[in-house]
XYZ file of C-alpha atoms in Angstrom:
388
model
C -4.317 -24.662 26.676
C -6.277 -23.683 23.551
C -8.348 -21.149 25.470
C -5.430 -18.726 25.723
C -5.587 -18.501 21.920
C -9.331 -18.890 21.228
C -10.248 -16.116 23.669
C -8.552 -13.710 21.251
C -10.665 -14.901 18.302
C -13.533 -12.464 18.877
C -11.285 -9.394 18.961
C -9.183 -10.662 16.053
C -12.328 -11.188 13.974
C -13.801 -7.824 14.952
C -10.555 -6.122 13.938
C -9.976 -8.067 10.733
C -13.500 -8.251 9.240
C -13.584 -4.587 8.126
C -10.054 -5.021 6.742
C -11.097 -8.160 4.872
C -14.161 -6.429 3.446
C -11.988 -3.501 2.413
C -9.485 -5.773 0.692
C -12.252 -7.787 -0.924
C -13.277 -4.494 -2.475
C -10.257 -4.605 -4.799
C -11.096 -8.116 -5.974
C -14.844 -7.460 -5.915
C -14.349 -4.808 -8.592
C -12.807 -7.574 -10.700
C -15.566 -10.003 -9.703
C -18.299 -7.581 -10.791
C -16.478 -6.845 -14.052
C -15.925 -10.542 -14.756
C -19.501 -11.617 -14.039
C -21.094 -8.765 -16.010
C -18.621 -8.865 -18.907
C -18.921 -12.664 -18.964
C -22.509 -12.214 -20.126
C -21.138 -10.711 -23.366
C -19.084 -13.803 -24.243
C -15.912 -15.746 -23.464
C -13.755 -13.474 -25.692
C -14.761 -10.410 -23.668
C -14.125 -12.250 -20.386
C -10.693 -13.333 -21.638
C -9.930 -9.721 -22.681
C -10.729 -8.397 -19.200
C -8.546 -11.175 -17.797
C -5.629 -10.211 -20.043
C -5.957 -6.481 -19.347
C -6.280 -6.974 -15.610
C -3.239 -9.257 -15.553
C -1.044 -6.238 -16.345
C -2.871 -4.068 -13.816
C -2.696 -6.713 -11.074
C 1.092 -6.891 -11.318
C 1.356 -3.122 -10.879
C -1.341 -3.103 -8.187
C 0.494 -5.780 -6.195
C 3.591 -3.579 -6.016
C 1.552 -0.588 -4.854
C -0.505 -2.459 -2.272
C 2.533 -4.331 -0.972
C 4.535 -1.121 -0.639
C 1.730 0.700 1.186
C 1.627 -1.915 3.965
C 4.788 -0.309 5.379
C 2.623 2.523 6.717
C 0.509 0.347 9.044
C 3.180 -0.952 11.464
C 4.808 2.495 11.709
C 1.482 4.128 12.588
C 0.508 1.290 14.962
C 3.840 1.495 16.793
C 3.600 5.308 17.049
C 0.030 5.004 18.343
C 1.052 2.410 20.939
C 3.809 4.749 22.139
C 1.478 7.793 22.149
C 3.490 9.670 19.483
C 0.906 11.428 17.285
C 3.475 13.463 15.350
C 5.309 10.294 14.342
C 2.036 8.774 13.132
C 1.236 11.850 11.025
C 4.754 11.848 9.616
C 4.387 8.203 8.571
C 1.158 9.047 6.722
C 2.582 12.149 5.023
C 5.700 10.429 3.761
C 3.769 7.283 2.862
C 1.214 9.293 0.871
C 3.928 11.068 -1.122
C 5.708 7.805 -1.910
C 2.466 5.998 -2.798
C 1.381 8.820 -5.132
C 4.715 8.818 -6.957
C 4.640 5.030 -7.160
C 1.088 5.070 -8.555
C 2.072 7.501 -11.324
C 5.162 5.436 -12.161
C 3.187 2.181 -12.277
C 0.578 3.782 -14.544
C 3.308 4.778 -16.984
C 5.048 1.400 -16.903
C 1.747 -0.430 -17.443
C 1.001 1.625 -20.561
C 4.517 1.025 -21.880
C 3.925 -2.715 -21.449
C 0.928 -2.823 -23.829
C 2.953 -3.901 -26.904
C 3.874 -7.088 -25.032
C 0.331 -8.336 -25.632
C 1.108 -8.728 -29.328
C 4.279 -10.711 -28.569
C 2.684 -13.195 -26.158
C 0.806 -15.304 -28.715
C -2.568 -14.313 -27.270
C -5.783 -14.683 -29.344
C -5.938 -11.610 -31.664
C -9.607 -10.876 -30.888
C -8.788 -10.877 -27.166
C -5.850 -8.454 -27.554
C -7.956 -6.077 -29.675
C -10.565 -5.894 -26.920
C -8.031 -5.723 -24.062
C -5.950 -2.710 -25.226
C -8.554 0.091 -24.771
C -9.764 -1.535 -21.538
C -6.220 -1.475 -20.133
C -5.742 2.238 -20.945
C -8.481 3.299 -18.523
C -7.965 0.716 -15.792
C -4.214 1.443 -15.684
C -4.951 5.093 -14.857
C -7.077 3.942 -11.898
C -3.833 2.737 -10.271
C -3.045 6.322 -9.211
C -6.145 6.906 -7.024
C -6.089 3.272 -5.895
C -2.569 3.415 -4.440
C -3.234 6.845 -2.892
C -6.294 5.267 -1.272
C -4.042 2.499 0.027
C -1.912 5.052 1.898
C -4.948 6.379 3.795
C -6.299 2.857 4.254
C -3.091 1.514 5.804
C -2.851 4.588 8.033
C -6.441 4.141 9.213
C -5.842 0.473 9.975
C -2.673 1.354 11.872
C -4.886 3.307 14.300
C -7.231 0.278 14.546
C -9.920 2.195 12.616
C -10.701 -0.522 10.118
C -14.316 0.451 9.399
C -13.708 3.642 7.415
C -11.822 1.893 4.572
C -14.593 -0.712 4.556
C -17.275 1.976 4.162
C -15.343 3.623 1.325
C -14.913 0.284 -0.416
C -18.601 -0.607 -0.118
C -19.625 2.758 -1.613
C -17.115 2.367 -4.447
C -18.213 -1.168 -5.280
C -21.886 -0.229 -5.291
C -21.070 2.621 -7.680
C -18.991 0.279 -9.861
C -21.870 -2.194 -10.213
C -24.322 0.591 -11.104
C -21.968 2.084 -13.711
C -21.242 -1.383 -15.116
C -24.942 -2.073 -15.547
C -25.520 1.270 -17.243
C -22.439 1.359 -19.472
C -21.717 -2.290 -20.332
C -25.257 -3.085 -21.467
C -26.457 0.434 -22.384
C -29.489 0.546 -20.108
C -31.687 3.586 -19.319
C -30.521 5.436 -22.417
C -26.786 5.171 -21.688
C -24.478 4.123 -24.556
C -23.690 0.408 -24.823
C -19.911 0.385 -24.357
C -19.135 -3.257 -23.546
C -15.884 -3.780 -21.660
C -14.973 -0.076 -22.027
C -17.974 0.619 -19.815
C -16.520 -1.752 -17.221
C -13.207 0.142 -17.350
C -14.941 3.506 -16.845
C -16.855 2.083 -13.878
C -13.618 0.853 -12.304
C -11.833 4.202 -12.767
C -14.672 6.358 -11.423
C -15.316 4.077 -8.438
C -11.652 4.163 -7.384
C -11.532 7.967 -7.499
C -14.691 8.109 -5.373
C -13.223 5.538 -2.968
C -10.157 7.731 -2.332
C -12.153 10.936 -1.838
C -14.738 9.315 0.427
C -12.127 7.770 2.750
C -10.331 11.112 3.113
C -13.698 12.769 3.843
C -14.496 10.249 6.599
C -11.082 10.676 8.236
C -11.149 14.465 7.933
C -14.572 14.942 9.535
C -13.681 12.798 12.585
C -12.015 14.941 15.262
C -9.719 12.092 16.331
C -8.200 11.810 12.833
C -8.479 15.400 11.566
C -5.014 16.256 12.914
C -3.417 13.412 10.975
C -4.951 14.061 7.519
C -4.701 17.870 7.270
C -1.988 20.526 7.365
C 0.659 18.556 5.482
C 3.857 20.359 4.542
C 4.909 18.296 1.534
C 7.941 20.505 0.916
C 9.543 19.248 4.097
C 10.347 15.547 3.873
C 12.706 13.674 6.181
C 15.132 11.277 4.555
C 15.078 9.080 7.677
C 11.306 8.482 7.422
C 11.449 8.010 3.646
C 14.198 5.412 4.036
C 12.280 3.653 6.821
C 9.139 3.328 4.694
C 11.129 2.163 1.675
C 13.049 -0.390 3.766
C 9.745 -1.870 4.978
C 7.710 -1.347 1.819
C 10.157 -2.556 -0.819
C 10.419 -6.169 0.463
C 6.636 -6.263 0.988
C 6.085 -5.003 -2.552
C 8.417 -7.645 -3.971
C 6.762 -10.379 -1.904
C 3.318 -9.478 -3.281
C 4.733 -8.998 -6.771
C 6.205 -12.492 -6.954
C 2.995 -14.040 -5.641
C 0.855 -12.218 -8.201
C 3.401 -12.682 -11.012
C 3.111 -16.461 -10.754
C -0.653 -16.301 -11.233
C -0.301 -13.681 -13.972
C 2.092 -15.939 -15.861
C -0.629 -18.592 -15.718
C -3.082 -16.133 -17.336
C -0.650 -15.433 -20.168
C 0.160 -19.118 -20.679
C -3.517 -20.043 -20.682
C -4.073 -17.414 -23.378
C -1.672 -19.311 -25.626
C -4.075 -22.270 -25.374
C -7.068 -20.167 -26.444
C -9.822 -17.905 -25.150
C -11.702 -20.663 -23.261
C -8.727 -21.852 -21.156
C -7.936 -18.182 -20.462
C -11.519 -17.503 -19.336
C -11.507 -20.631 -17.129
C -8.214 -19.617 -15.551
C -9.623 -16.144 -14.849
C -12.607 -17.639 -13.010
C -10.416 -19.836 -10.794
C -7.955 -16.995 -10.188
C -10.711 -14.541 -9.274
C -12.230 -16.937 -6.730
C -8.888 -17.874 -5.151
C -7.940 -14.176 -5.014
C -11.073 -13.481 -2.989
C -10.248 -16.155 -0.404
C -6.655 -14.876 -0.299
C -8.000 -11.497 0.858
C -9.197 -13.150 4.077
C -5.615 -14.140 4.817
C -4.461 -10.638 3.869
C -7.005 -9.124 6.268
C -5.891 -11.352 9.120
C -2.309 -10.442 8.218
C -3.168 -6.763 8.736
C -4.773 -7.655 12.079
C -1.501 -9.378 12.983
C 0.451 -6.254 11.942
C -1.752 -3.992 14.063
C -1.801 -6.149 17.185
C 1.859 -7.140 17.044
C 2.806 -3.509 16.320
C 0.853 -2.307 19.348
C 2.414 -4.898 21.652
C 5.864 -4.007 20.315
C 5.168 -0.344 21.104
C 4.151 -1.358 24.645
C 7.180 -3.715 24.874
C 4.956 -6.628 25.992
C 6.738 -9.412 24.145
C 5.066 -12.367 25.890
C 1.634 -11.038 24.911
C 2.959 -10.326 21.420
C 3.827 -14.013 20.962
C 0.492 -15.296 22.311
C -1.591 -12.891 20.215
C 0.349 -13.712 17.039
C -0.151 -17.442 17.589
C -3.890 -16.944 18.157
C -4.172 -15.276 14.731
C -2.215 -18.128 13.116
C -4.623 -20.669 14.637
C -7.693 -18.724 13.474
C -6.255 -18.522 9.957
C -5.659 -22.282 9.837
C -9.292 -23.038 10.703
C -10.595 -20.528 8.155
C -8.444 -21.797 5.286
C -9.488 -25.408 5.912
C -13.072 -24.216 5.430
C -12.207 -22.507 2.132
C -10.450 -25.628 0.852
C -13.567 -27.694 1.572
C -15.777 -25.091 -0.145
C -13.699 -25.183 -3.330
C -13.790 -28.977 -3.378
C -17.560 -29.198 -2.944
C -18.631 -26.309 -5.208
C -16.029 -26.450 -7.972
C -18.601 -27.260 -10.697
C -21.155 -24.667 -9.546
C -18.939 -21.612 -9.002
C -18.007 -21.183 -12.719
C -21.686 -20.978 -13.725
C -21.952 -17.664 -11.838
C -19.623 -16.029 -14.369
C -21.332 -17.205 -17.559
C -24.712 -16.979 -19.257
C -25.372 -20.727 -19.278
C -28.701 -20.160 -21.073
C -26.976 -18.628 -24.100
C -27.333 -21.416 -26.686
C -25.057 -19.674 -29.206
C -22.111 -19.954 -26.770
C -23.124 -23.244 -25.148
C -20.114 -25.249 -26.338
C -17.666 -22.559 -25.170
C -19.432 -22.200 -21.829
C -19.407 -25.936 -21.121
C -15.674 -26.130 -21.893
C -14.947 -23.163 -19.614
C -16.955 -24.696 -16.743
C -15.174 -28.060 -17.041
C -11.720 -26.457 -17.131
C -12.472 -24.064 -14.262
C -13.674 -26.965 -12.085
C -10.305 -28.695 -12.539
C -8.426 -25.514 -11.652
C -10.538 -24.978 -8.521
C -9.565 -28.471 -7.403
C -5.922 -27.362 -7.518
C -6.776 -24.081 -5.766
C -8.367 -26.001 -2.893
C -5.042 -27.612 -2.031
C -3.026 -24.405 -1.674
C -5.555 -22.508 0.463
C -3.967 -23.408 3.822
C -0.345 -22.641 2.938
C -1.317 -19.457 1.081
C -3.332 -18.076 4.000
C -0.805 -18.934 6.699
C 2.215 -17.477 4.922
C 0.596 -14.063 4.390
C -0.484 -13.833 8.053
C 2.992 -14.794 9.269
C 4.503 -12.131 7.000
C 2.056 -9.592 8.427
C 3.180 -10.379 11.966
C 6.845 -10.136 10.954
C 6.288 -6.667 9.474
């Protein structure tokens, strides 16, 4: 009985691992920033947390909206309609670019809210210039998402992974040079982290387009766009799929963002602890997101082929795989909840020892809570992927 589902595990994993690694890239940028900025102090870590909370809300809308491209491309590919697949990418790219610009503007307009949210003054002072640069990175990030979702719709999940790996490696190098001022570079603190994030996301977009363009199979799709000729039918289709997905991701992220803001009212240490727990749980959530994309691709293909019995069996196999994976993550959070926070802090810094110990204790409690919602969080995002 179980074999009809488990025999799909290998293909599901092979398809989803590059997607997961690509999605982890978005959170890994935050992980690298948090760990490296955390060495400067808890105020700097809290400032990155506050700045990123605004960016994450905007990013969730962009990433959620872009997922509309994948099922349209997968269905067109399953039906052998290359022109329809190219049209989905063209219209999706235009909409994602416009959305990225709009979200950048709205994020900047939201900066004064920091002063009205009863956040620690030293944290707000540090967060404002950081937010200016990271908010601009939303434009290349959401454009990258359009190409990423298109690539995954054609079951080419490795190219986005390669682009993400290159971008994250560059981000870590720039962080090391600019945050701490090594090898003669200026010591810029968290501004250096923001510059690293912006540059790495521009490179990520350009590198993915380069990979797709040089491959003969994909060259047709990513070149020769006529952006002056847009079809209202395709635009409406993408919006009808993307808008609910964007709202779904927005409400999920907004709940966690509200927790960041509320923790800031309590002080810089609770805010830093909340950021650690949120960053770790966000990384495990990306595994569910990746499996959700695998569900979108495989269900979309079977829908294009009109094989509805296979569609049901394949979807259920992905649900089962997700359940097993999320149980493992829950156990990991339970067992390692006191050790994980030490990765983010300089525990040997005696001048900040009291702050660090408080942050570790608070983060361990929050990770205990995070362990309990792993299963439901992972399953719901995979089910939503299949429904798309």
